[in-house]
Amino acid sequence: VIKDRAIPEIEDGLKPVQRRIMHTLFEMDDGKYHKVANVVGSCMKYHPHGDASIYSALVVLANKSLFIDRQGNFGNILTGDEASAARYIECKAAPLAKDIFYNPKITEYEESYDGRNREPVVFPAKVPVVLLTGAEGIAVGMSTRILPHNPLEVLQAEIDCLQGKEFVVTPDFQTGGIVDVTDYQDGMGRVRVRATIDTSDPKRIVIRDVPYGVTTESLMSSIDDAAKAGRLKIASINDYTTDKVEIEIKLARGVYAEETVDALYAFTQCEQSISCNLLVIKDGQPTLMTVTDVIRHHAKRLLYILKAELDLQIRELLDEIHARTLERIFIEERVYKAIETMKTQATVIRAVLDGL
């Protein structure tokens, strides 16, 4: 459970089910979208745990909007709406995923669980993916909670690390909101996230962003509960969320927006405290690391991967030169003359080798 299910690997930032999904997408890739049901079916060659676990992992990974291009209703991370069934939605590997993960010539492969196929041990990822996507997992006796970070900031930090400069990276959330990172402790502490609240109209409050991990539905029910408990005085609450959050709260008579905001932060999900625990699998062992450690590790790893790519290129070019040299000798030294008198395949091969 620790190594083969719940905790991501530091090298490519993926859990086994996610790695198998990406491997399946690369294998199927022909530039067109594939039905998610087909992707899930193909992925079961590598992941022997049923289709439901693969489908839900694929939807979560696709909703990070980094490595999977999607088409159809993949749910809504703001409202908590479910995705459509696998037979109705489609996906394919995004160009970014190919750039970061896909390099079969320098990827180490192992046999799949039934020995019929090969799957990657880890992808040679060039960036700290685990910081881009974030991760949550509960194993036995340990758990991980890694917050997502801004991809551009993470890449800049890796460049700074390679140039020997100082760098600091703090979390960034797809759902927006306001974050307080004073106690982040480089990925080992906690952060406080608040909804963005618009109080320009004194008689109504509009919530424009939700905190990370909160949906508009759970936020509204927490406001309802606070109102019933007498902590807030509201007249009505309406949800107008589409691709952007918009929850409108109309206030009771004699109550004004400015004095209600503090109560919203104190008694509802408009403010969340999120504890972080940056646990990853490193060299086959679960290891607690800081964000800085992860970026430094990946900067070293990037140099190793680039060197491996260049070594591969040299080997391929030398092979090509070797083949061309043999062709030239074959024609210039008229090795083909000796073949003309031969009667069998074996003597033809012998004559070519002797001639060369």
C-alpha positions as a Markdown table, in Angstrom:
| # | Residue | x | y | z |
|---|---|---|---|---|
| 1 | Val | 0.0 | 0.0 | 0.0 |
| 2 | Ile | 2.8 | 2.4 | 0.8 |
| 3 | Lys | 5.0 | 1.8 | -2.3 |
| 4 | Asp | 2.5 | 0.5 | -4.8 |
| 5 | Arg | -0.6 | 2.5 | -4.2 |
| 6 | Ala | -0.8 | 5.6 | -2.0 |
| 7 | Ile | 2.4 | 7.5 | -2.0 |
| 8 | Pro | 3.9 | 9.2 | -5.2 |
| 9 | Glu | 7.4 | 8.6 | -6.5 |
| 10 | Ile | 9.7 | 11.6 | -6.3 |
| 11 | Glu | 11.3 | 10.9 | -9.8 |
| 12 | Asp | 8.1 | 11.4 | -11.8 |
| 13 | Gly | 5.6 | 12.6 | -9.2 |
| 14 | Leu | 3.1 | 9.8 | -10.0 |
| 15 | Lys | 1.4 | 7.0 | -8.1 |
| 16 | Pro | 1.4 | 3.6 | -9.9 |
| 17 | Val | -2.1 | 4.0 | -11.2 |
| 18 | Gln | -1.4 | 7.4 | -12.7 |
| 19 | Arg | 1.9 | 6.1 | -14.3 |
| 20 | Arg | 0.0 | 3.3 | -15.9 |
| 21 | Ile | -2.7 | 5.6 | -17.2 |
| 22 | Met | 0.0 | 7.9 | -18.8 |
| 23 | His | 1.8 | 4.9 | -20.2 |
| 24 | Thr | -1.5 | 3.6 | -21.7 |
| 25 | Leu | -2.2 | 7.1 | -23.2 |
| 26 | Phe | 1.3 | 7.2 | -24.8 |
| 27 | Glu | 0.8 | 3.7 | -26.3 |
| 28 | Met | -2.6 | 4.6 | -27.7 |
| 29 | Asp | -1.6 | 8.0 | -28.9 |
| 30 | Asp | -2.5 | 8.7 | -32.5 |
| 31 | Gly | -3.3 | 12.4 | -32.2 |
| 32 | Lys | -7.1 | 11.8 | -31.8 |
| 33 | Tyr | -9.2 | 11.6 | -28.7 |
| 34 | His | -10.0 | 8.2 | -27.2 |
| 35 | Lys | -13.1 | 7.1 | -25.2 |
| 36 | Val | -12.1 | 7.0 | -21.5 |
| 37 | Ala | -13.8 | 3.6 | -21.3 |
| 38 | Asn | -11.2 | 2.3 | -24.0 |
| 39 | Val | -8.3 | 3.9 | -22.1 |
| 40 | Val | -9.5 | 2.3 | -18.8 |
| 41 | Gly | -9.9 | -1.1 | -20.6 |
| 42 | Ser | -6.3 | -0.9 | -22.0 |
| 43 | Cys | -4.9 | 0.3 | -18.7 |
| 44 | Met | -6.3 | -2.9 | -17.0 |
| 45 | Lys | -3.4 | -4.8 | -18.7 |
| 46 | Tyr | -1.1 | -3.0 | -16.3 |
| 47 | His | -3.3 | -2.2 | -13.3 |
| 48 | Pro | -5.1 | -5.3 | -11.9 |
| 49 | His | -7.5 | -3.5 | -9.6 |
| 50 | Gly | -10.7 | -3.1 | -11.6 |
| 51 | Asp | -12.0 | -0.3 | -13.8 |
| 52 | Ala | -13.5 | 2.0 | -11.1 |
| 53 | Ser | -10.1 | 2.9 | -9.5 |
| 54 | Ile | -8.6 | 3.6 | -12.9 |
| 55 | Tyr | -11.5 | 5.7 | -14.1 |
| 56 | Ser | -11.6 | 7.9 | -10.9 |
| 57 | Ala | -7.8 | 8.4 | -11.0 |
| 58 | Leu | -7.9 | 9.4 | -14.7 |
| 59 | Val | -10.7 | 12.0 | -14.0 |
| 60 | Val | -8.7 | 13.5 | -11.1 |
| 61 | Leu | -5.5 | 13.6 | -13.2 |
| 62 | Ala | -7.4 | 15.1 | -16.2 |
| 63 | Asn | -8.9 | 17.8 | -13.9 |
| 64 | Lys | -5.4 | 19.1 | -13.0 |
| 65 | Ser | -5.4 | 20.4 | -16.7 |
| 66 | Leu | -1.7 | 19.6 | -17.2 |
| 67 | Phe | -1.1 | 16.2 | -18.7 |
| 68 | Ile | -4.4 | 15.0 | -20.2 |
| 69 | Asp | -6.4 | 16.9 | -22.8 |
| 70 | Arg | -10.1 | 16.2 | -22.2 |
| 71 | Gln | -13.3 | 16.4 | -24.1 |
| 72 | Gly | -16.8 | 16.1 | -22.5 |
| 73 | Asn | -18.0 | 16.5 | -19.0 |
| 74 | Phe | -15.2 | 15.7 | -16.5 |
| 75 | Gly | -17.1 | 17.1 | -13.6 |
| 76 | Asn | -16.5 | 20.5 | -12.0 |
| 77 | Ile | -13.8 | 20.9 | -9.3 |
| 78 | Leu | -15.6 | 24.1 | -8.1 |
| 79 | Thr | -19.1 | 22.7 | -7.5 |
| 80 | Gly | -18.1 | 19.1 | -6.8 |
| 81 | Asp | -20.2 | 17.8 | -9.7 |
| 82 | Glu | -19.4 | 14.2 | -10.8 |
| 83 | Ala | -17.9 | 13.4 | -14.3 |
| 84 | Ser | -20.0 | 11.7 | -16.9 |
| 85 | Ala | -19.7 | 7.9 | -17.3 |
| 86 | Ala | -16.5 | 6.7 | -19.0 |
| 87 | Arg | -18.3 | 5.8 | -22.2 |
| 88 | Tyr | -19.4 | 9.4 | -22.8 |
| 89 | Ile | -16.1 | 11.3 | -22.3 |
| 90 | Glu | -12.8 | 11.3 | -24.2 |
| 91 | Cys | -9.2 | 12.1 | -23.6 |
| 92 | Lys | -5.6 | 12.0 | -25.0 |
| 93 | Ala | -2.1 | 12.7 | -23.7 |
| 94 | Ala | -1.3 | 16.5 | -23.7 |
| 95 | Pro | 1.8 | 17.8 | -25.5 |
| 96 | Leu | 3.2 | 18.8 | -22.2 |
| 97 | Ala | 3.0 | 15.2 | -20.9 |
| 98 | Lys | 5.0 | 14.0 | -23.9 |
| 99 | Asp | 7.7 | 16.7 | -23.3 |
| 100 | Ile | 8.0 | 15.9 | -19.6 |
| 101 | Phe | 7.6 | 12.1 | -19.4 |
| 102 | Tyr | 7.9 | 10.4 | -22.8 |
| 103 | Asn | 11.3 | 9.1 | -23.8 |
| 104 | Pro | 11.1 | 5.3 | -24.2 |
| 105 | Lys | 14.8 | 4.9 | -25.2 |
| 106 | Ile | 16.0 | 6.0 | -21.8 |
| 107 | Thr | 13.1 | 4.8 | -19.7 |
| 108 | Glu | 13.6 | 1.7 | -17.6 |
| 109 | Tyr | 10.8 | -0.9 | -18.1 |
| 110 | Glu | 9.7 | -4.0 | -16.1 |
| 111 | Glu | 7.3 | -6.8 | -16.7 |
| 112 | Ser | 3.6 | -6.1 | -15.9 |
| 113 | Tyr | 1.9 | -8.2 | -13.2 |
| 114 | Asp | 1.1 | -11.1 | -15.6 |
| 115 | Gly | 4.3 | -11.0 | -17.6 |
| 116 | Arg | 2.6 | -10.3 | -20.9 |
| 117 | Asn | 3.5 | -6.6 | -21.2 |
| 118 | Arg | 6.2 | -4.1 | -20.2 |
| 119 | Glu | 5.5 | -1.0 | -18.1 |
| 120 | Pro | 7.8 | 1.9 | -17.0 |
| 121 | Val | 9.4 | 1.6 | -13.5 |
| 122 | Val | 9.4 | 5.4 | -13.4 |
| 123 | Phe | 9.3 | 8.0 | -16.2 |
| 124 | Pro | 12.4 | 10.2 | -16.7 |
| 125 | Ala | 10.6 | 13.4 | -15.8 |
| 126 | Lys | 12.5 | 16.6 | -16.3 |
| 127 | Val | 10.6 | 18.7 | -13.7 |
| 128 | Pro | 9.3 | 18.1 | -10.1 |
| 129 | Val | 5.8 | 17.0 | -11.2 |
| 130 | Val | 4.9 | 16.2 | -7.6 |
| 131 | Leu | 5.0 | 19.9 | -6.8 |
| 132 | Leu | 2.9 | 20.8 | -9.9 |
| 133 | Thr | 0.0 | 18.5 | -9.3 |
| 134 | Gly | 0.1 | 18.1 | -5.6 |
| 135 | Ala | -0.9 | 14.7 | -4.1 |
| 136 | Glu | -2.9 | 13.2 | -1.3 |
| 137 | Gly | -2.6 | 9.6 | -0.1 |
| 138 | Ile | -3.3 | 7.5 | 3.0 |
| 139 | Ala | -1.1 | 4.4 | 3.4 |
| 140 | Val | -0.5 | 2.2 | 6.4 |
| 141 | Gly | 0.9 | 4.2 | 9.4 |
| 142 | Met | 1.7 | 7.2 | 7.2 |
| 143 | Ser | 0.0 | 9.7 | 4.8 |
| 144 | Thr | 1.0 | 12.3 | 2.4 |
| 145 | Arg | -0.5 | 15.7 | 1.6 |
| 146 | Ile | 1.5 | 17.8 | -1.0 |
| 147 | Leu | -0.1 | 21.0 | -2.1 |
| 148 | Pro | 0.0 | 22.1 | -5.8 |
| 149 | His | 2.3 | 24.9 | -6.9 |
| 150 | Asn | 2.4 | 27.2 | -9.9 |
| 151 | Pro | 4.1 | 25.4 | -12.8 |
| 152 | Leu | 5.9 | 28.6 | -14.0 |
| 153 | Glu | 7.2 | 29.3 | -10.4 |
| 154 | Val | 8.5 | 25.8 | -10.0 |
| 155 | Leu | 10.3 | 25.9 | -13.4 |
| 156 | Gln | 11.8 | 29.2 | -12.5 |
| 157 | Ala | 13.0 | 27.8 | -9.1 |
| 158 | Glu | 14.6 | 24.9 | -10.9 |
| 159 | Ile | 16.4 | 27.3 | -13.2 |
| 160 | Asp | 17.6 | 29.4 | -10.2 |
| 161 | Cys | 18.8 | 26.2 | -8.4 |
| 162 | Leu | 20.8 | 25.2 | -11.5 |
| 163 | Gln | 22.3 | 28.7 | -11.6 |
| 164 | Gly | 23.1 | 28.6 | -7.9 |
| 165 | Lys | 20.7 | 31.3 | -6.8 |
| 166 | Glu | 18.3 | 31.4 | -3.9 |
| 167 | Phe | 14.7 | 30.4 | -4.5 |
| 168 | Val | 11.4 | 30.1 | -2.5 |
| 169 | Val | 8.3 | 28.4 | -3.8 |
| 170 | Thr | 4.8 | 28.7 | -2.2 |
| 171 | Pro | 1.5 | 26.8 | -3.0 |
| 172 | Asp | -0.9 | 28.0 | -5.7 |
| 173 | Phe | -4.4 | 26.6 | -6.2 |
| 174 | Gln | -6.6 | 26.0 | -9.3 |
| 175 | Thr | -9.6 | 27.1 | -7.3 |
| 176 | Gly | -8.2 | 30.6 | -6.5 |
| 177 | Gly | -8.7 | 32.2 | -3.1 |
| 178 | Ile | -6.3 | 34.0 | -0.8 |
| 179 | Val | -3.5 | 32.1 | 0.9 |
| 180 | Asp | -1.4 | 32.8 | 4.0 |
| 181 | Val | 1.9 | 31.0 | 3.8 |
| 182 | Thr | 3.7 | 32.3 | 6.9 |
| 183 | Asp | 3.6 | 28.9 | 8.5 |
| 184 | Tyr | 4.3 | 26.8 | 5.3 |
| 185 | Gln | 7.8 | 25.8 | 6.6 |
| 186 | Asp | 8.9 | 24.8 | 3.1 |
| 187 | Gly | 6.2 | 22.2 | 2.7 |
| 188 | Met | 6.2 | 20.8 | 6.2 |
| 189 | Gly | 3.9 | 23.2 | 8.0 |
| 190 | Arg | 0.4 | 24.4 | 7.2 |
| 191 | Val | -1.3 | 27.1 | 5.2 |
| 192 | Arg | -4.5 | 29.1 | 5.6 |
| 193 | Val | -6.7 | 29.6 | 2.6 |
| 194 | Arg | -9.6 | 32.0 | 2.4 |
| 195 | Ala | -12.4 | 32.5 | -0.1 |
| 196 | Thr | -12.4 | 35.8 | -2.0 |
| 197 | Ile | -15.3 | 37.8 | -0.7 |
| 198 | Asp | -16.8 | 40.9 | -2.5 |
| 199 | Thr | -18.4 | 43.4 | -0.1 |
| 200 | Ser | -18.9 | 46.3 | -2.5 |
| 201 | Asp | -22.6 | 46.2 | -1.9 |
| 202 | Pro | -23.4 | 46.7 | 1.8 |
| 203 | Lys | -26.6 | 44.6 | 1.7 |
| 204 | Arg | -25.2 | 41.5 | -0.1 |
| 205 | Ile | -22.0 | 39.5 | -0.1 |
| 206 | Val | -20.7 | 37.7 | -3.2 |
| 207 | Ile | -18.1 | 34.9 | -2.9 |
| 208 | Arg | -15.9 | 34.8 | -6.0 |
| 209 | Asp | -13.4 | 32.0 | -5.2 |
| 210 | Val | -13.5 | 28.9 | -2.9 |
| 211 | Pro | -10.7 | 27.7 | -0.7 |
| 212 | Tyr | -8.7 | 24.6 | -1.9 |
| 213 | Gly | -10.5 | 21.3 | -1.2 |
| 214 | Val | -13.9 | 23.0 | -0.7 |
| 215 | Thr | -16.7 | 22.9 | -3.2 |
| 216 | Thr | -19.5 | 25.5 | -3.6 |
| 217 | Glu | -22.0 | 22.9 | -2.3 |
| 218 | Ser | -20.0 | 22.1 | 0.9 |
| 219 | Leu | -19.4 | 25.9 | 1.4 |
| 220 | Met | -23.1 | 26.7 | 1.1 |
| 221 | Ser | -24.1 | 24.0 | 3.5 |
| 222 | Ser | -21.5 | 25.3 | 6.1 |
| 223 | Ile | -23.1 | 28.8 | 5.7 |
| 224 | Asp | -26.5 | 27.3 | 6.2 |
| 225 | Asp | -25.4 | 25.5 | 9.4 |
| 226 | Ala | -23.8 | 28.6 | 10.8 |
| 227 | Ala | -27.0 | 30.6 | 10.1 |
| 228 | Lys | -29.1 | 27.9 | 11.8 |
| 229 | Ala | -26.8 | 28.0 | 14.8 |
| 230 | Gly | -27.3 | 31.8 | 15.0 |
| 231 | Arg | -23.7 | 32.7 | 14.1 |
| 232 | Leu | -24.8 | 34.6 | 11.0 |
| 233 | Lys | -27.9 | 36.6 | 10.0 |
| 234 | Ile | -28.7 | 36.0 | 6.4 |
| 235 | Ala | -32.0 | 36.4 | 4.4 |
| 236 | Ser | -31.1 | 34.0 | 1.5 |
| 237 | Ile | -28.2 | 32.3 | -0.3 |
| 238 | Asn | -28.0 | 31.5 | -4.1 |
| 239 | Asp | -25.5 | 29.7 | -6.2 |
| 240 | Tyr | -24.8 | 31.2 | -9.7 |
| 241 | Thr | -21.6 | 29.3 | -10.3 |
| 242 | Thr | -20.7 | 28.3 | -13.8 |
| 243 | Asp | -17.0 | 28.1 | -14.8 |
| 244 | Lys | -16.4 | 30.9 | -12.2 |
| 245 | Val | -17.6 | 30.8 | -8.6 |
| 246 | Glu | -20.5 | 33.2 | -7.7 |
| 247 | Ile | -22.4 | 32.6 | -4.5 |
| 248 | Glu | -24.6 | 35.4 | -3.5 |
| 249 | Ile | -25.6 | 36.0 | 0.2 |
| 250 | Lys | -28.4 | 38.5 | 0.9 |
| 251 | Leu | -28.2 | 39.8 | 4.4 |
| 252 | Ala | -31.0 | 40.2 | 7.0 |
| 253 | Arg | -32.4 | 43.6 | 7.9 |
| 254 | Gly | -30.1 | 45.8 | 9.9 |
| 255 | Val | -27.1 | 43.6 | 9.1 |
| 256 | Tyr | -24.3 | 44.9 | 6.9 |
| 257 | Ala | -21.6 | 43.2 | 4.8 |
| 258 | Glu | -18.6 | 44.5 | 6.6 |
| 259 | Glu | -19.6 | 43.0 | 10.0 |
| 260 | Thr | -20.6 | 39.6 | 8.5 |
| 261 | Val | -17.3 | 38.9 | 6.8 |
| 262 | Asp | -15.4 | 38.0 | 10.0 |
| 263 | Ala | -18.2 | 35.6 | 11.0 |
| 264 | Leu | -18.0 | 33.9 | 7.5 |
| 265 | Tyr | -14.2 | 33.3 | 8.0 |
| 266 | Ala | -14.6 | 32.2 | 11.6 |
| 267 | Phe | -17.7 | 29.8 | 11.4 |
| 268 | Thr | -17.9 | 28.6 | 7.8 |
| 269 | Gln | -15.7 | 26.9 | 5.2 |
| 270 | Cys | -14.7 | 30.4 | 3.8 |
| 271 | Glu | -11.4 | 29.8 | 5.7 |
| 272 | Gln | -9.6 | 26.5 | 5.8 |
| 273 | Ser | -6.4 | 25.5 | 7.5 |
| 274 | Ile | -4.5 | 22.9 | 5.5 |
| 275 | Ser | -1.7 | 20.8 | 7.0 |
| 276 | Cys | 1.0 | 19.7 | 4.6 |
| 277 | Asn | 3.1 | 16.5 | 4.9 |
| 278 | Leu | 5.5 | 16.1 | 2.0 |
| 279 | Leu | 6.1 | 12.4 | 2.0 |
| 280 | Val | 7.4 | 10.7 | -1.2 |
| 281 | Ile | 9.0 | 7.5 | -2.3 |
| 282 | Lys | 12.7 | 8.1 | -2.8 |
| 283 | Asp | 15.1 | 5.2 | -3.6 |
| 284 | Gly | 12.4 | 2.7 | -2.7 |
| 285 | Gln | 11.8 | 4.2 | 0.8 |
| 286 | Pro | 9.1 | 6.6 | 2.0 |
| 287 | Thr | 11.0 | 9.8 | 2.8 |
| 288 | Leu | 9.9 | 13.2 | 4.3 |
| 289 | Met | 11.3 | 16.1 | 2.2 |
| 290 | Thr | 11.0 | 19.8 | 1.9 |
| 291 | Val | 10.0 | 21.7 | -1.3 |
| 292 | Thr | 13.6 | 22.9 | -1.6 |
| 293 | Asp | 14.9 | 19.3 | -1.3 |
| 294 | Val | 12.6 | 18.2 | -4.1 |
| 295 | Ile | 13.7 | 21.0 | -6.4 |
| 296 | Arg | 17.4 | 20.4 | -5.7 |
| 297 | His | 16.9 | 16.6 | -6.3 |
| 298 | His | 15.2 | 17.4 | -9.7 |
| 299 | Ala | 17.9 | 19.8 | -10.8 |
| 300 | Lys | 20.5 | 17.1 | -10.4 |
| 301 | Arg | 18.1 | 14.6 | -12.0 |
| 302 | Leu | 17.6 | 16.9 | -15.0 |
| 303 | Leu | 21.4 | 17.0 | -15.6 |
| 304 | Tyr | 21.5 | 13.2 | -15.5 |
| 305 | Ile | 18.6 | 12.9 | -17.9 |
| 306 | Leu | 20.0 | 15.4 | -20.4 |
| 307 | Lys | 23.4 | 13.6 | -20.3 |
| 308 | Ala | 21.6 | 10.2 | -20.9 |
| 309 | Glu | 19.8 | 11.8 | -23.9 |
| 310 | Leu | 23.0 | 13.2 | -25.4 |
| 311 | Asp | 24.9 | 9.8 | -24.8 |
| 312 | Leu | 22.0 | 8.1 | -26.6 |
| 313 | Gln | 22.3 | 10.6 | -29.5 |
| 314 | Ile | 26.0 | 9.9 | -29.8 |
| 315 | Arg | 25.5 | 6.1 | -29.9 |
| 316 | Glu | 22.8 | 6.5 | -32.6 |
| 317 | Leu | 25.0 | 8.8 | -34.7 |
| 318 | Leu | 28.0 | 6.4 | -34.4 |
| 319 | Asp | 25.8 | 3.5 | -35.5 |
| 320 | Glu | 24.7 | 5.5 | -38.5 |
| 321 | Ile | 28.3 | 6.4 | -39.5 |
| 322 | His | 29.3 | 2.7 | -39.0 |
| 323 | Ala | 26.4 | 1.5 | -41.3 |
| 324 | Arg | 27.3 | 4.2 | -44.0 |
| 325 | Thr | 31.0 | 3.3 | -43.9 |
| 326 | Leu | 30.1 | -0.4 | -44.5 |
| 327 | Glu | 27.9 | 0.6 | -47.4 |
| 328 | Arg | 30.7 | 2.7 | -49.0 |
| 329 | Ile | 33.3 | -0.1 | -48.6 |
| 330 | Phe | 30.8 | -2.6 | -50.1 |
| 331 | Ile | 30.5 | -0.5 | -53.3 |
| 332 | Glu | 34.0 | 1.0 | -53.6 |
| 333 | Glu | 35.8 | -2.3 | -53.1 |
| 334 | Arg | 33.4 | -4.2 | -55.3 |
| 335 | Val | 32.5 | -6.7 | -52.7 |
| 336 | Tyr | 29.4 | -7.5 | -54.7 |
| 337 | Lys | 31.5 | -9.1 | -57.4 |
| 338 | Ala | 32.2 | -12.1 | -55.2 |
| 339 | Ile | 28.4 | -12.7 | -54.6 |
| 340 | Glu | 27.6 | -13.2 | -58.3 |
| 341 | Thr | 29.2 | -16.7 | -58.4 |
| 342 | Met | 27.7 | -18.0 | -55.1 |
| 343 | Lys | 24.7 | -20.4 | -55.1 |
| 344 | Thr | 23.4 | -20.5 | -51.5 |
| 345 | Gln | 22.5 | -17.9 | -48.8 |
| 346 | Ala | 25.2 | -19.1 | -46.5 |
| 347 | Thr | 28.0 | -18.7 | -49.1 |
| 348 | Val | 26.7 | -15.3 | -50.1 |
| 349 | Ile | 26.9 | -14.1 | -46.4 |
| 350 | Arg | 30.4 | -15.7 | -46.1 |
| 351 | Ala | 31.6 | -13.9 | -49.3 |
| 352 | Val | 30.3 | -10.5 | -48.0 |
| 353 | Leu | 32.0 | -10.9 | -44.7 |
| 354 | Asp | 35.3 | -12.1 | -46.3 |
| 355 | Gly | 35.1 | -9.2 | -48.8 |
| 356 | Leu | 34.6 | -6.6 | -46.0 |
